Amino acid sequence: MNTVIVTILMIIAAYLAGSISSAVLVCKIRGLPDPRTSGSGNPGATNVLRIGGVSSAILVLFFDMLKGALPSYLGYKIGLDAASLGFIAVSACLGHIFPLFFGFKGGKGVATAFGAMAPIGGDLALCLIVTWIVFVLITRYSSVAAMAAATLAPFYTWWLDDRFILPVAMLSTLILIRHKDNIARLRIGEESKVSRKRSIKKPNSSKKS
């Protein structure tokens, strides 16, 4: 089959895979509030952490990354060039950001983008994870950590495997563009920090003697 046709089919498949909202589905299955209307309103792992706790957030993170990793890995295995891999990876992220099956209201695409970068190698994935964790611990802002990892990703790729600088740079640019509202909130001090779901304690009822 013609390489151009294969690439187009892969781009469409990646978008459709990205359009499956892990956050919405996990919250529905677990009886949690809709992440699009609760917390920050962003259907992503960080918001699910706020409204549903660690285990739910881990599930969302895993499936969001898988949406990006599978199309990129398949494209790599069938021998597509770096530019084609970049378009496929970006398409998966656009599916997450503008999901066809969920009213085109999606998340930031960070986990899906990092998932798309992961097949390049475990060393790159480790660099991205460590960068994200370090910046979260330092700043307590998931958005800052995501932007820091996205900014450094092309440099990590140049250092580890420069064949994939173009697709990684495309994904990093998309992540930074998607965080323009977070940047605005950071400037005025209104950005939400990372926090776990807290259980609501019921007040003790005092008995009358």
Coordinates of C-alpha atoms in Angstrom, one line a residue:
M1 CA 0.0 0.0 0.0
N2 CA 1.2 3.5 -0.8
T3 CA 3.0 5.2 2.2
V4 CA 0.9 8.3 1.9
I5 CA -2.3 6.4 2.2
V6 CA -1.0 4.4 5.1
T7 CA 0.0 7.6 6.9
I8 CA -3.4 9.2 6.3
L9 CA -5.1 6.1 7.6
M10 CA -2.8 6.1 10.7
I11 CA -3.6 9.8 11.3
I12 CA -7.3 9.1 11.2
A13 CA -7.0 6.0 13.5
A14 CA -4.8 8.0 15.9
Y15 CA -7.4 10.8 16.1
L16 CA -10.2 8.3 16.8
A17 CA -8.1 6.5 19.5
G18 CA -7.3 9.8 21.1
S19 CA -11.0 10.7 21.1
I20 CA -11.7 8.0 23.7
S21 CA -11.7 10.0 26.9
S22 CA -10.1 7.9 29.6
A23 CA -11.0 10.4 32.3
V24 CA -14.7 10.5 31.5
L25 CA -14.9 6.7 31.2
V26 CA -13.0 6.0 34.4
C27 CA -15.1 8.5 36.3
K28 CA -18.3 6.9 35.0
I29 CA -17.2 3.4 35.8
R30 CA -16.1 4.4 39.3
G31 CA -19.2 6.6 40.0
L32 CA -17.2 9.8 40.2
P33 CA -18.3 13.3 39.0
D34 CA -17.8 14.1 35.4
P35 CA -14.3 15.7 35.2
R36 CA -15.5 18.1 32.5
T37 CA -17.8 19.8 35.0
S38 CA -15.9 19.1 38.3
G39 CA -12.6 20.3 39.8
S40 CA -10.7 22.3 37.2
G41 CA -13.0 21.1 34.4
N42 CA -10.1 19.4 32.6
P43 CA -10.7 15.7 31.7
G44 CA -7.2 14.6 32.5
A45 CA -5.3 12.6 35.2
T46 CA -4.5 15.6 37.4
N47 CA -8.1 16.7 37.7
V48 CA -9.2 13.0 38.3
L49 CA -6.6 12.9 41.1
R50 CA -8.4 15.9 42.7
I51 CA -11.9 14.4 42.4
G52 CA -11.3 10.7 42.5
G53 CA -8.0 9.9 44.2
V54 CA -4.7 8.2 43.2
S55 CA -5.9 4.9 41.8
S56 CA -8.4 6.6 39.4
A57 CA -5.8 9.1 38.3
I58 CA -3.3 6.3 37.6
L59 CA -5.8 4.5 35.4
V60 CA -6.5 7.7 33.4
L61 CA -2.8 8.4 33.1
F62 CA -2.1 4.9 31.8
F63 CA -4.8 4.9 29.2
D64 CA -4.1 8.4 28.1
M65 CA -0.4 7.5 27.5
L66 CA -1.4 4.3 25.7
K67 CA -3.5 6.4 23.2
G68 CA -0.4 8.2 22.1
A69 CA 2.1 5.3 22.4
L70 CA 0.2 2.7 20.3
P71 CA -0.2 4.8 17.1
S72 CA 3.3 6.1 17.3
Y73 CA 4.8 2.6 17.9
L74 CA 2.8 1.1 15.1
G75 CA 3.9 3.9 12.7
Y76 CA 7.5 3.3 13.7
K77 CA 7.2 -0.5 13.2
I78 CA 5.8 -0.2 9.7
G79 CA 8.7 2.1 8.8
L80 CA 7.1 5.6 8.5
D81 CA 9.5 8.6 8.4
A82 CA 9.9 11.1 11.3
A83 CA 7.5 13.7 9.9
S84 CA 4.7 11.1 9.4
L85 CA 5.3 9.9 13.0
G86 CA 5.0 13.4 14.1
F87 CA 1.7 14.0 12.4
I88 CA 0.3 10.7 13.7
A89 CA 1.4 11.6 17.3
V90 CA -0.1 15.1 17.0
S91 CA -3.3 13.6 15.6
A92 CA -3.7 11.4 18.7
C93 CA -3.2 14.4 20.9
L94 CA -5.8 16.4 18.9
G95 CA -8.2 13.5 19.4
H96 CA -7.6 13.8 23.2
I97 CA -8.0 17.6 23.1
F98 CA -11.0 17.7 20.8
P99 CA -12.6 14.2 21.2
L100 CA -15.1 13.3 18.6
F101 CA -17.0 11.0 21.0
F102 CA -17.3 13.5 23.8
G103 CA -18.5 16.8 22.4
F104 CA -15.0 17.9 21.4
K105 CA -14.3 18.9 25.0
G106 CA -11.0 17.3 26.0
G107 CA -7.9 17.7 28.1
K108 CA -4.5 19.2 27.6
G109 CA -3.0 16.2 25.8
V110 CA 0.1 16.0 28.0
A111 CA -0.1 12.3 28.9
T112 CA -1.0 11.4 25.4
A113 CA 1.9 13.4 24.0
F114 CA 4.4 11.9 26.5
G115 CA 3.0 8.5 25.6
A116 CA 3.7 9.2 22.0
M117 CA 7.3 10.1 22.8
A118 CA 7.8 7.0 25.0
P119 CA 8.3 4.4 22.2
I120 CA 11.4 6.4 21.1
G121 CA 13.2 4.8 24.1
G122 CA 13.0 4.1 27.8
D123 CA 15.7 6.6 28.4
L124 CA 13.6 9.4 27.0
A125 CA 10.6 8.3 28.9
L126 CA 12.6 8.2 32.1
C127 CA 14.0 11.7 31.5
L128 CA 10.4 13.1 30.9
I129 CA 9.1 11.3 34.1
V130 CA 11.9 12.5 36.3
T131 CA 11.6 16.1 34.9
W132 CA 7.9 16.1 35.6
I133 CA 8.3 14.7 39.1
V134 CA 11.1 17.2 40.0
F135 CA 9.2 20.2 38.9
V136 CA 6.0 19.1 40.6
L137 CA 7.9 18.6 43.9
I138 CA 9.5 22.0 43.5
T139 CA 6.6 24.1 42.3
R140 CA 3.5 21.9 43.2
Y141 CA 2.1 22.9 39.8
S142 CA 1.3 20.1 37.3
S143 CA 1.1 22.7 34.5
V144 CA 4.6 24.0 35.2
A145 CA 5.9 20.5 35.3
A146 CA 4.3 19.6 32.0
M147 CA 5.6 22.7 30.3
A148 CA 9.1 22.1 31.7
A149 CA 9.1 18.5 30.4
A150 CA 7.7 19.6 27.1
T151 CA 10.4 22.3 26.7
L152 CA 13.2 19.9 27.6
A153 CA 11.9 17.0 25.5
P154 CA 13.5 18.1 22.2
F155 CA 16.8 18.6 23.9
Y156 CA 16.6 15.1 25.5
T157 CA 15.7 13.7 22.1
W158 CA 18.7 15.5 20.4
W159 CA 20.9 14.0 23.0
L160 CA 19.5 10.4 23.0
D161 CA 18.3 9.9 19.4
D162 CA 18.2 12.9 17.1
R163 CA 16.2 11.1 14.4
F164 CA 13.0 12.0 16.2
I165 CA 13.6 15.7 17.0
L166 CA 10.9 16.8 14.6
P167 CA 8.0 14.7 15.9
V168 CA 9.0 15.5 19.5
A169 CA 9.3 19.2 18.8
M170 CA 5.8 19.1 17.2
L171 CA 4.3 17.5 20.3
S172 CA 6.1 19.9 22.6
T173 CA 4.8 22.9 20.7
L174 CA 1.3 21.6 20.9
I175 CA 1.6 21.1 24.7
L176 CA 2.9 24.6 25.2
I177 CA 0.1 26.1 23.1
R178 CA -2.5 24.2 25.1
H179 CA -1.1 25.7 28.4
K180 CA -1.6 29.3 27.4
D181 CA -4.5 29.6 29.9
N182 CA -2.4 28.1 32.6
I183 CA 0.3 30.6 31.9
A184 CA -2.2 33.4 32.3
R185 CA -3.4 32.0 35.6
L186 CA 0.2 31.5 36.9
R187 CA 0.9 35.2 36.2
I188 CA -2.0 36.3 38.4
G189 CA -1.6 33.6 41.0
E190 CA -4.8 31.7 40.3
E191 CA -3.4 28.4 39.1
S192 CA -4.4 25.3 41.1
K193 CA -1.7 23.3 42.7
V194 CA -1.5 19.5 42.7
S195 CA -3.5 17.9 45.6
R196 CA -5.0 14.6 46.4
K197 CA -8.7 14.0 47.0
R198 CA -9.5 14.6 50.6
S199 CA -12.2 12.7 52.4
I200 CA -14.8 14.9 54.0
K201 CA -15.2 14.3 57.7
K202 CA -18.6 14.4 59.1
P203 CA -19.0 16.5 62.2
N204 CA -19.4 14.7 65.5
S205 CA -22.9 14.9 66.8
S206 CA -23.0 15.7 70.5
K207 CA -25.4 13.8 72.6
K208 CA -27.6 15.6 75.1
S209 CA -27.7 14.2 78.6

